Amino acid sequence: MIEPRDLKTLDKSGASGAHQLKHVAIIMDGNGRWANQRGFSRIIGHKHGVKNVRTVVKAAKSLGIEVLSLFAFSEENWGRPLLEVRSIMALIDQFIIRDRKTLDRENIRLKVIGDLTRLPLKTRALIENTVEILSKNSGMILNVAISYSGRADILNASLKLAEALKQGALSPENVTPEVFSKYLSTSDIAAPDLLIRTSGEHRISNFMIWQLAYTELYFTDVLWPDFSEQDFYAAIKDYHMRDRRFGLVKTQNPESLPL
Ligand code: FPP
């Protein structure tokens, strides 16, 4: 049994390879298989998946994590059967309506990345309204990717950057990775330190592909609806054992790195 205080101690002690953990990103995969294994519809799997979002948000907050990014719905997911897409949108609506008070009480801010223009009007309005209401908070940022594509994020950033160059607001010699990252949808948050993907798949699936350049990857066979607080702590314990060098050698200080 891993206790949150054990993880904090590990972090503070600066044990070999330990590195501060500010941003955790999760690809929440396996809802469909979880449901199939039980003879339920995929939609029931997503319902349990949302339940588990609450568990993990609570666990992340208890550890003092600054940003928790969750991949809720990819741009590619629009190609799923209409009933499944509609059900996921309804679950997002329900999550916002039921949980925004709790998020507020917990001082959590909400950020949403992705192409919101494709969402049902009701969902989009609920999201925008809740982001606004929670923007006064100062605690953990819950960053939810909906209708999100990492390549589209990079493409949009490139177009904005090209426009700035065209307008003369920026000159080519000043375009560095740091400057480029300011045009991405994640311009206000640091890159993830740790990416967790559940359900045994070993892919990034177009999630924050620029931002994940030096992120530690953690894969587990556990299906998302079963991914418990203890599984989350185990991922973090594993992260603290790693030796992050950012392409440098051990004696160099990785703090000087970009992004
Ligand atoms: C992955 O399982 C899940 C999805 C593609 C979307 C469902 C997302 C949620 C229920 C979370 C919504 C988040 C919030 C914050 C409300 P899968 O369907 O790909 O599973 P499979 O690979 O087993 O088929």
PDB file of C-alpha atoms and ligand atoms in Angstrom:
ATOM      1  CA  MET A   1       0.000   0.000   0.000  1.00  0.00           C
ATOM      2  CA  ILE A   2       1.531   3.332  -1.063  1.00  0.00           C
ATOM      3  CA  GLU A   3       0.643   6.387   1.047  1.00  0.00           C
ATOM      4  CA  PRO A   4       0.751   9.890  -0.503  1.00  0.00           C
ATOM      5  CA  ARG A   5       3.156  10.962   2.266  1.00  0.00           C
ATOM      6  CA  ASP A   6       5.652   8.300   1.101  1.00  0.00           C
ATOM      7  CA  LEU A   7       5.686   9.880  -2.354  1.00  0.00           C
ATOM      8  CA  LYS A   8       6.150  13.379  -0.974  1.00  0.00           C
ATOM      9  CA  THR A   9       9.080  12.218   1.179  1.00  0.00           C
ATOM     10  CA  LEU A  10      10.681  10.625  -1.833  1.00  0.00           C
ATOM     11  CA  ASP A  11      10.354  13.845  -3.782  1.00  0.00           C
ATOM     12  CA  LYS A  12      11.654  16.176  -1.063  1.00  0.00           C
ATOM     13  CA  SER A  13      14.593  13.983  -0.108  1.00  0.00           C
ATOM     14  CA  GLY A  14      15.986  14.372  -3.619  1.00  0.00           C
ATOM     15  CA  ALA A  15      16.658  10.639  -3.657  1.00  0.00           C
ATOM     16  CA  SER A  16      18.743   9.461  -6.581  1.00  0.00           C
ATOM     17  CA  GLY A  17      16.960  10.268  -9.831  1.00  0.00           C
ATOM     18  CA  ALA A  18      14.069  12.009  -8.069  1.00  0.00           C
ATOM     19  CA  HIS A  19      12.753  14.993  -9.980  1.00  0.00           C
ATOM     20  CA  GLN A  20       9.962  17.345  -9.137  1.00  0.00           C
ATOM     21  CA  LEU A  21       6.642  16.260 -10.534  1.00  0.00           C
ATOM     22  CA  LYS A  22       4.438  19.169 -11.513  1.00  0.00           C
ATOM     23  CA  HIS A  23       2.469  17.979 -14.521  1.00  0.00           C
ATOM     24  CA  VAL A  24       0.955  14.528 -15.051  1.00  0.00           C
ATOM     25  CA  ALA A  25      -0.799  13.675 -18.319  1.00  0.00           C
ATOM     26  CA  ILE A  26      -3.002  10.617 -18.791  1.00  0.00           C
ATOM     27  CA  ILE A  27      -4.320   8.782 -21.844  1.00  0.00           C
ATOM     28  CA  MET A  28      -7.370   7.157 -20.281  1.00  0.00           C
ATOM     29  CA  ASP A  29      -7.750   4.032 -22.386  1.00  0.00           C
ATOM     30  CA  GLY A  30      -9.666   0.770 -22.053  1.00  0.00           C
ATOM     31  CA  ASN A  31     -13.248   1.768 -21.226  1.00  0.00           C
ATOM     32  CA  GLY A  32     -14.595  -0.273 -24.159  1.00  0.00           C
ATOM     33  CA  ARG A  33     -12.656  -3.427 -23.250  1.00  0.00           C
ATOM     34  CA  TRP A  34     -13.606  -3.044 -19.581  1.00  0.00           C
ATOM     35  CA  ALA A  35     -17.289  -3.039 -20.621  1.00  0.00           C
ATOM     36  CA  ASN A  36     -16.894  -5.910 -23.128  1.00  0.00           C
ATOM     37  CA  GLN A  37     -15.293  -8.113 -20.485  1.00  0.00           C
ATOM     38  CA  ARG A  38     -18.425  -7.656 -18.389  1.00  0.00           C
ATOM     39  CA  GLY A  39     -20.951  -7.993 -21.202  1.00  0.00           C
ATOM     40  CA  PHE A  40     -21.895  -4.303 -20.942  1.00  0.00           C
ATOM     41  CA  SER A  41     -22.185  -1.744 -23.738  1.00  0.00           C
ATOM     42  CA  ARG A  42     -19.142   0.470 -24.406  1.00  0.00           C
ATOM     43  CA  ILE A  43     -21.155   3.408 -23.079  1.00  0.00           C
ATOM     44  CA  ILE A  44     -21.336   1.814 -19.629  1.00  0.00           C
ATOM     45  CA  GLY A  45     -17.553   1.540 -19.821  1.00  0.00           C
ATOM     46  CA  HIS A  46     -17.273   5.293 -20.486  1.00  0.00           C
ATOM     47  CA  LYS A  47     -19.631   5.956 -17.567  1.00  0.00           C
ATOM     48  CA  HIS A  48     -17.283   4.076 -15.263  1.00  0.00           C
ATOM     49  CA  GLY A  49     -14.404   5.883 -16.924  1.00  0.00           C
ATOM     50  CA  VAL A  50     -15.838   9.235 -15.867  1.00  0.00           C
ATOM     51  CA  LYS A  51     -16.297   7.913 -12.328  1.00  0.00           C
ATOM     52  CA  ASN A  52     -12.605   7.174 -12.301  1.00  0.00           C
ATOM     53  CA  VAL A  53     -11.749  10.705 -13.435  1.00  0.00           C
ATOM     54  CA  ARG A  54     -13.027  11.854 -10.020  1.00  0.00           C
ATOM     55  CA  THR A  55     -10.804   9.344  -8.187  1.00  0.00           C
ATOM     56  CA  VAL A  56      -7.684  10.409 -10.051  1.00  0.00           C
ATOM     57  CA  VAL A  57      -8.375  14.155  -9.805  1.00  0.00           C
ATOM     58  CA  LYS A  58      -8.643  13.711  -6.034  1.00  0.00           C
ATOM     59  CA  ALA A  59      -5.429  11.673  -5.871  1.00  0.00           C
ATOM     60  CA  ALA A  60      -3.512  14.209  -8.000  1.00  0.00           C
ATOM     61  CA  LYS A  61      -4.718  17.057  -5.839  1.00  0.00           C
ATOM     62  CA  SER A  62      -3.722  15.234  -2.648  1.00  0.00           C
ATOM     63  CA  LEU A  63      -0.142  15.016  -3.971  1.00  0.00           C
ATOM     64  CA  GLY A  64       0.029  18.721  -4.781  1.00  0.00           C
ATOM     65  CA  ILE A  65       0.375  18.147  -8.523  1.00  0.00           C
ATOM     66  CA  GLU A  66       0.062  21.470 -10.367  1.00  0.00           C
ATOM     67  CA  VAL A  67      -1.398  20.291 -13.676  1.00  0.00           C
ATOM     68  CA  LEU A  68      -3.342  17.131 -14.501  1.00  0.00           C
ATOM     69  CA  SER A  69      -3.962  16.688 -18.230  1.00  0.00           C
ATOM     70  CA  LEU A  70      -6.556  14.136 -19.329  1.00  0.00           C
ATOM     71  CA  PHE A  71      -7.127  12.973 -22.912  1.00  0.00           C
ATOM     72  CA  ALA A  72     -10.915  12.680 -22.926  1.00  0.00           C
ATOM     73  CA  PHE A  73     -11.741  12.723 -26.647  1.00  0.00           C
ATOM     74  CA  SER A  74      -9.460  12.836 -29.660  1.00  0.00           C
ATOM     75  CA  GLU A  75     -10.145  14.432 -33.018  1.00  0.00           C
ATOM     76  CA  GLU A  76     -10.050  10.885 -34.428  1.00  0.00           C
ATOM     77  CA  ASN A  77     -12.757   9.789 -31.944  1.00  0.00           C
ATOM     78  CA  TRP A  78     -15.332  11.754 -34.006  1.00  0.00           C
ATOM     79  CA  GLY A  79     -15.210   8.754 -36.368  1.00  0.00           C
ATOM     80  CA  ARG A  80     -16.752   6.418 -33.745  1.00  0.00           C
ATOM     81  CA  PRO A  81     -20.424   5.346 -34.035  1.00  0.00           C
ATOM     82  CA  LEU A  82     -22.760   8.321 -33.573  1.00  0.00           C
ATOM     83  CA  LEU A  83     -24.419   6.831 -30.482  1.00  0.00           C
ATOM     84  CA  GLU A  84     -21.057   6.448 -28.759  1.00  0.00           C
ATOM     85  CA  VAL A  85     -19.973   9.994 -29.675  1.00  0.00           C
ATOM     86  CA  ARG A  86     -23.280  11.426 -28.419  1.00  0.00           C
ATOM     87  CA  SER A  87     -23.033   9.437 -25.203  1.00  0.00           C
ATOM     88  CA  ILE A  88     -19.499  10.673 -24.526  1.00  0.00           C
ATOM     89  CA  MET A  89     -20.637  14.288 -25.097  1.00  0.00           C
ATOM     90  CA  ALA A  90     -23.545  13.699 -22.693  1.00  0.00           C
ATOM     91  CA  LEU A  91     -21.100  12.291 -20.118  1.00  0.00           C
ATOM     92  CA  ILE A  92     -18.887  15.364 -20.477  1.00  0.00           C
ATOM     93  CA  ASP A  93     -21.978  17.574 -19.930  1.00  0.00           C
ATOM     94  CA  GLN A  94     -22.943  15.542 -16.859  1.00  0.00           C
ATOM     95  CA  PHE A  95     -19.429  15.670 -15.441  1.00  0.00           C
ATOM     96  CA  ILE A  96     -19.355  19.452 -15.741  1.00  0.00           C
ATOM     97  CA  ILE A  97     -22.835  19.956 -14.304  1.00  0.00           C
ATOM     98  CA  ARG A  98     -22.336  17.533 -11.399  1.00  0.00           C
ATOM     99  CA  ASP A  99     -18.726  18.241 -10.549  1.00  0.00           C
ATOM    100  CA  ARG A 100     -18.138  21.938 -11.086  1.00  0.00           C
ATOM    101  CA  LYS A 101     -19.142  22.786  -7.509  1.00  0.00           C
ATOM    102  CA  THR A 102     -16.687  20.227  -6.156  1.00  0.00           C
ATOM    103  CA  LEU A 103     -13.943  21.475  -8.481  1.00  0.00           C
ATOM    104  CA  ASP A 104     -14.616  24.999  -7.239  1.00  0.00           C
ATOM    105  CA  ARG A 105     -14.584  23.928  -3.584  1.00  0.00           C
ATOM    106  CA  GLU A 106     -11.258  22.192  -4.211  1.00  0.00           C
ATOM    107  CA  ASN A 107      -9.869  25.438  -5.718  1.00  0.00           C
ATOM    108  CA  ILE A 108      -9.286  23.655  -9.053  1.00  0.00           C
ATOM    109  CA  ARG A 109      -9.064  25.540 -12.361  1.00  0.00           C
ATOM    110  CA  LEU A 110     -10.358  24.027 -15.590  1.00  0.00           C
ATOM    111  CA  LYS A 111      -8.590  24.322 -18.922  1.00  0.00           C
ATOM    112  CA  VAL A 112      -9.835  22.683 -22.099  1.00  0.00           C
ATOM    113  CA  ILE A 113      -7.696  22.161 -25.201  1.00  0.00           C
ATOM    114  CA  GLY A 114      -8.893  20.979 -28.599  1.00  0.00           C
ATOM    115  CA  ASP A 115     -11.214  22.086 -31.377  1.00  0.00           C
ATOM    116  CA  LEU A 116     -14.289  23.132 -29.410  1.00  0.00           C
ATOM    117  CA  THR A 117     -16.030  24.412 -32.570  1.00  0.00           C
ATOM    118  CA  ARG A 118     -16.915  20.778 -33.380  1.00  0.00           C
ATOM    119  CA  LEU A 119     -18.689  20.196 -30.054  1.00  0.00           C
ATOM    120  CA  PRO A 120     -22.466  20.385 -29.584  1.00  0.00           C
ATOM    121  CA  LEU A 121     -23.363  24.009 -28.729  1.00  0.00           C
ATOM    122  CA  LYS A 122     -24.611  23.004 -25.277  1.00  0.00           C
ATOM    123  CA  THR A 123     -21.382  21.210 -24.383  1.00  0.00           C
ATOM    124  CA  ARG A 124     -19.264  24.081 -25.647  1.00  0.00           C
ATOM    125  CA  ALA A 125     -21.282  26.651 -23.683  1.00  0.00           C
ATOM    126  CA  LEU A 126     -21.069  24.546 -20.512  1.00  0.00           C
ATOM    127  CA  ILE A 127     -17.309  24.208 -20.909  1.00  0.00           C
ATOM    128  CA  GLU A 128     -16.695  27.896 -21.623  1.00  0.00           C
ATOM    129  CA  ASN A 129     -18.908  28.966 -18.766  1.00  0.00           C
ATOM    130  CA  THR A 130     -17.228  26.581 -16.286  1.00  0.00           C
ATOM    131  CA  VAL A 131     -13.706  27.532 -17.409  1.00  0.00           C
ATOM    132  CA  GLU A 132     -14.679  31.163 -16.736  1.00  0.00           C
ATOM    133  CA  ILE A 133     -16.239  30.442 -13.308  1.00  0.00           C
ATOM    134  CA  LEU A 134     -13.233  28.414 -12.143  1.00  0.00           C
ATOM    135  CA  SER A 135     -10.645  30.840 -13.535  1.00  0.00           C
ATOM    136  CA  LYS A 136     -10.645  32.742 -10.233  1.00  0.00           C
ATOM    137  CA  ASN A 137      -9.224  29.676  -8.456  1.00  0.00           C
ATOM    138  CA  SER A 138      -5.533  29.267  -7.761  1.00  0.00           C
ATOM    139  CA  GLY A 139      -5.057  25.530  -7.215  1.00  0.00           C
ATOM    140  CA  MET A 140      -4.452  22.585  -9.528  1.00  0.00           C
ATOM    141  CA  ILE A 141      -5.211  23.011 -13.232  1.00  0.00           C
ATOM    142  CA  LEU A 142      -7.373  20.236 -14.661  1.00  0.00           C
ATOM    143  CA  ASN A 143      -6.490  20.345 -18.348  1.00  0.00           C
ATOM    144  CA  VAL A 144      -8.955  18.297 -20.395  1.00  0.00           C
ATOM    145  CA  ALA A 145      -8.254  17.542 -24.053  1.00  0.00           C
ATOM    146  CA  ILE A 146     -11.494  17.283 -26.023  1.00  0.00           C
ATOM    147  CA  SER A 147     -11.657  17.008 -29.818  1.00  0.00           C
ATOM    148  CA  TYR A 148      -7.886  17.308 -29.525  1.00  0.00           C
ATOM    149  CA  SER A 149      -5.124  16.478 -32.002  1.00  0.00           C
ATOM    150  CA  GLY A 150      -1.451  17.110 -31.280  1.00  0.00           C
ATOM    151  CA  ARG A 151      -0.695  17.596 -34.970  1.00  0.00           C
ATOM    152  CA  ALA A 152      -3.547  20.125 -35.306  1.00  0.00           C
ATOM    153  CA  ASP A 153      -2.156  21.934 -32.234  1.00  0.00           C
ATOM    154  CA  ILE A 154       1.255  22.216 -33.954  1.00  0.00           C
ATOM    155  CA  LEU A 155      -0.324  23.202 -37.257  1.00  0.00           C
ATOM    156  CA  ASN A 156      -2.417  25.945 -35.636  1.00  0.00           C
ATOM    157  CA  ALA A 157       0.632  27.221 -33.780  1.00  0.00           C
ATOM    158  CA  SER A 158       2.593  27.285 -37.058  1.00  0.00           C
ATOM    159  CA  LEU A 159      -0.131  29.298 -38.778  1.00  0.00           C
ATOM    160  CA  LYS A 160      -0.241  31.824 -35.928  1.00  0.00           C
ATOM    161  CA  LEU A 161       3.536  32.061 -35.956  1.00  0.00           C
ATOM    162  CA  ALA A 162       3.559  32.545 -39.741  1.00  0.00           C
ATOM    163  CA  GLU A 163       1.058  35.371 -39.329  1.00  0.00           C
ATOM    164  CA  ALA A 164       3.250  37.026 -36.656  1.00  0.00           C
ATOM    165  CA  LEU A 165       6.237  36.752 -39.009  1.00  0.00           C
ATOM    166  CA  LYS A 166       4.197  38.201 -41.879  1.00  0.00           C
ATOM    167  CA  GLN A 167       3.030  41.103 -39.733  1.00  0.00           C
ATOM    168  CA  GLY A 168       6.625  41.748 -38.632  1.00  0.00           C
ATOM    169  CA  ALA A 169       5.720  41.195 -34.965  1.00  0.00           C
ATOM    170  CA  LEU A 170       8.439  38.541 -34.868  1.00  0.00           C
ATOM    171  CA  SER A 171      11.581  37.937 -36.906  1.00  0.00           C
ATOM    172  CA  PRO A 172      12.747  34.463 -38.051  1.00  0.00           C
ATOM    173  CA  GLU A 173      16.002  34.596 -36.063  1.00  0.00           C
ATOM    174  CA  ASN A 174      13.972  34.918 -32.858  1.00  0.00           C
ATOM    175  CA  VAL A 175      11.924  31.768 -33.472  1.00  0.00           C
ATOM    176  CA  THR A 176      13.151  29.220 -30.920  1.00  0.00           C
ATOM    177  CA  PRO A 177      11.352  26.143 -29.519  1.00  0.00           C
ATOM    178  CA  GLU A 178      10.431  28.267 -26.462  1.00  0.00           C
ATOM    179  CA  VAL A 179       8.889  30.959 -28.674  1.00  0.00           C
ATOM    180  CA  PHE A 180       7.081  28.349 -30.797  1.00  0.00           C
ATOM    181  CA  SER A 181       5.601  26.689 -27.697  1.00  0.00           C
ATOM    182  CA  LYS A 182       3.935  29.998 -26.804  1.00  0.00           C
ATOM    183  CA  TYR A 183       1.687  29.569 -29.860  1.00  0.00           C
ATOM    184  CA  LEU A 184       0.437  26.138 -28.743  1.00  0.00           C
ATOM    185  CA  SER A 185      -2.804  25.593 -26.821  1.00  0.00           C
ATOM    186  CA  THR A 186      -0.665  24.767 -23.770  1.00  0.00           C
ATOM    187  CA  SER A 187       1.252  28.081 -23.805  1.00  0.00           C
ATOM    188  CA  ASP A 188       0.309  28.774 -20.164  1.00  0.00           C
ATOM    189  CA  ILE A 189       1.379  25.416 -18.689  1.00  0.00           C
ATOM    190  CA  ALA A 190       4.691  23.555 -18.482  1.00  0.00           C
ATOM    191  CA  ALA A 191       5.264  20.362 -20.466  1.00  0.00           C
ATOM    192  CA  PRO A 192       4.151  17.108 -18.789  1.00  0.00           C
ATOM    193  CA  ASP A 193       6.755  15.443 -16.567  1.00  0.00           C
ATOM    194  CA  LEU A 194       4.967  12.098 -16.675  1.00  0.00           C
ATOM    195  CA  LEU A 195       2.558  10.523 -19.173  1.00  0.00           C
ATOM    196  CA  ILE A 196       0.500   7.539 -18.055  1.00  0.00           C
ATOM    197  CA  ARG A 197      -1.347   5.369 -20.572  1.00  0.00           C
ATOM    198  CA  THR A 198      -3.670   2.661 -19.330  1.00  0.00           C
ATOM    199  CA  SER A 199      -4.919  -0.560 -20.978  1.00  0.00           C
ATOM    200  CA  GLY A 200      -1.658  -2.019 -22.290  1.00  0.00           C
ATOM    201  CA  GLU A 201      -1.375   0.111 -25.428  1.00  0.00           C
ATOM    202  CA  HIS A 202       2.061   1.596 -26.042  1.00  0.00           C
ATOM    203  CA  ARG A 203       1.267   4.637 -28.167  1.00  0.00           C
ATOM    204  CA  ILE A 204       1.059   8.412 -27.855  1.00  0.00           C
ATOM    205  CA  SER A 205      -1.979   8.585 -30.193  1.00  0.00           C
ATOM    206  CA  ASN A 206      -1.507  12.207 -31.259  1.00  0.00           C
ATOM    207  CA  PHE A 207      -1.692  13.532 -27.675  1.00  0.00           C
ATOM    208  CA  MET A 208       0.423  16.663 -26.957  1.00  0.00           C
ATOM    209  CA  ILE A 209       3.139  15.370 -29.289  1.00  0.00           C
ATOM    210  CA  TRP A 210       5.275  18.530 -29.135  1.00  0.00           C
ATOM    211  CA  GLN A 211       4.926  18.842 -25.374  1.00  0.00           C
ATOM    212  CA  LEU A 212       5.841  15.186 -24.667  1.00  0.00           C
ATOM    213  CA  ALA A 213       9.363  15.451 -26.159  1.00  0.00           C
ATOM    214  CA  TYR A 214      11.115  14.814 -22.805  1.00  0.00           C
ATOM    215  CA  THR A 215       8.230  13.405 -20.791  1.00  0.00           C
ATOM    216  CA  GLU A 216       8.705  10.142 -18.887  1.00  0.00           C
ATOM    217  CA  LEU A 217       6.329   7.481 -20.234  1.00  0.00           C
ATOM    218  CA  TYR A 218       4.533   4.969 -18.033  1.00  0.00           C
ATOM    219  CA  PHE A 219       2.383   2.189 -19.460  1.00  0.00           C
ATOM    220  CA  THR A 220       0.138  -0.093 -17.454  1.00  0.00           C
ATOM    221  CA  ASP A 221      -2.145  -2.967 -18.458  1.00  0.00           C
ATOM    222  CA  VAL A 222      -4.858  -1.791 -16.050  1.00  0.00           C
ATOM    223  CA  LEU A 223      -7.990  -0.642 -17.905  1.00  0.00           C
ATOM    224  CA  TRP A 224      -8.983   2.955 -17.183  1.00  0.00           C
ATOM    225  CA  PRO A 225     -12.150   2.247 -15.130  1.00  0.00           C
ATOM    226  CA  ASP A 226     -10.030   0.018 -12.840  1.00  0.00           C
ATOM    227  CA  PHE A 227      -7.086   2.437 -12.561  1.00  0.00           C
ATOM    228  CA  SER A 228      -7.159   3.104  -8.819  1.00  0.00           C
ATOM    229  CA  GLU A 229      -5.579   5.668  -6.539  1.00  0.00           C
ATOM    230  CA  GLN A 230      -2.953   3.008  -5.717  1.00  0.00           C
ATOM    231  CA  ASP A 231      -2.210   2.485  -9.427  1.00  0.00           C
ATOM    232  CA  PHE A 232      -1.747   6.247  -9.769  1.00  0.00           C
ATOM    233  CA  TYR A 233       0.615   6.351  -6.788  1.00  0.00           C
ATOM    234  CA  ALA A 234       2.567   3.385  -8.231  1.00  0.00           C
ATOM    235  CA  ALA A 235       3.092   5.331 -11.486  1.00  0.00           C
ATOM    236  CA  ILE A 236       4.369   8.303  -9.531  1.00  0.00           C
ATOM    237  CA  LYS A 237       6.652   6.166  -7.388  1.00  0.00           C
ATOM    238  CA  ASP A 238       8.082   4.712 -10.594  1.00  0.00           C
ATOM    239  CA  TYR A 239       8.617   8.248 -11.963  1.00  0.00           C
ATOM    240  CA  HIS A 240      10.589   9.256  -8.881  1.00  0.00           C
ATOM    241  CA  MET A 241      12.964   6.335  -9.450  1.00  0.00           C
ATOM    242  CA  ARG A 242      13.838   7.536 -12.928  1.00  0.00           C
ATOM    243  CA  ASP A 243      16.888   9.473 -13.942  1.00  0.00           C
ATOM    244  CA  ARG A 244      15.817  12.405 -16.106  1.00  0.00           C
ATOM    245  CA  ARG A 245      18.756  13.763 -18.074  1.00  0.00           C
ATOM    246  CA  PHE A 246      17.043  15.652 -20.926  1.00  0.00           C
ATOM    247  CA  GLY A 247      19.819  14.559 -23.295  1.00  0.00           C
ATOM    248  CA  LEU A 248      22.518  15.794 -20.894  1.00  0.00           C
ATOM    249  CA  VAL A 249      24.915  13.835 -18.693  1.00  0.00           C
ATOM    250  CA  LYS A 250      24.323  13.129 -15.018  1.00  0.00           C
ATOM    251  CA  THR A 251      26.379  15.984 -13.575  1.00  0.00           C
ATOM    252  CA  GLN A 252      24.607  18.712 -15.590  1.00  0.00           C
ATOM    253  CA  ASN A 253      21.642  20.631 -14.316  1.00  0.00           C
ATOM    254  CA  PRO A 254      18.487  19.924 -16.347  1.00  0.00           C
ATOM    255  CA  GLU A 255      16.793  23.064 -14.933  1.00  0.00           C
ATOM    256  CA  SER A 256      18.431  25.131 -17.664  1.00  0.00           C
ATOM    257  CA  LEU A 257      16.466  23.242 -20.291  1.00  0.00           C
ATOM    258  CA  PRO A 258      13.819  24.779 -22.509  1.00  0.00           C
ATOM    259  CA  LEU A 259      10.084  23.997 -22.193  1.00  0.00           C
TER     260      LEU A 259
HETATM  261  C1  FPP B   1     -10.978   5.381 -23.990  1.00  0.00           C
HETATM  262  O1  FPP B   1     -11.516   4.096 -23.966  1.00  0.00           O
HETATM  263  C2  FPP B   1     -11.968   6.441 -23.717  1.00  0.00           C
HETATM  264  C3  FPP B   1     -12.418   7.364 -24.623  1.00  0.00           C
HETATM  265  C4  FPP B   1     -11.993   7.366 -26.019  1.00  0.00           C
HETATM  266  C5  FPP B   1     -13.372   8.439 -24.334  1.00  0.00           C
HETATM  267  C6  FPP B   1     -14.090   8.365 -23.041  1.00  0.00           C
HETATM  268  C7  FPP B   1     -13.605   9.346 -22.073  1.00  0.00           C
HETATM  269  C8  FPP B   1     -14.150   9.476 -20.858  1.00  0.00           C
HETATM  270  C9  FPP B   1     -15.274   8.638 -20.463  1.00  0.00           C
HETATM  271  C10 FPP B   1     -13.642  10.485 -19.927  1.00  0.00           C
HETATM  272  C11 FPP B   1     -14.351  11.800 -20.076  1.00  0.00           C
HETATM  273  C12 FPP B   1     -13.585  12.793 -19.324  1.00  0.00           C
HETATM  274  C13 FPP B   1     -14.077  13.789 -18.575  1.00  0.00           C
HETATM  275  C14 FPP B   1     -13.131  14.709 -17.920  1.00  0.00           C
HETATM  276  C15 FPP B   1     -15.500  13.977 -18.361  1.00  0.00           C
HETATM  277  P1  FPP B   1     -11.793   3.298 -25.314  1.00  0.00           P
HETATM  278  O2  FPP B   1     -13.210   3.497 -25.696  1.00  0.00           O
HETATM  279  O3  FPP B   1     -10.814   3.678 -26.355  1.00  0.00           O
HETATM  280  O4  FPP B   1     -11.547   1.833 -24.825  1.00  0.00           O
HETATM  281  P2  FPP B   1     -11.088   0.558 -25.699  1.00  0.00           P
HETATM  282  O5  FPP B   1      -9.734   0.893 -26.242  1.00  0.00           O
HETATM  283  O6  FPP B   1     -11.061  -0.538 -24.692  1.00  0.00           O
HETATM  284  O7  FPP B   1     -12.124   0.367 -26.764  1.00  0.00           O
END
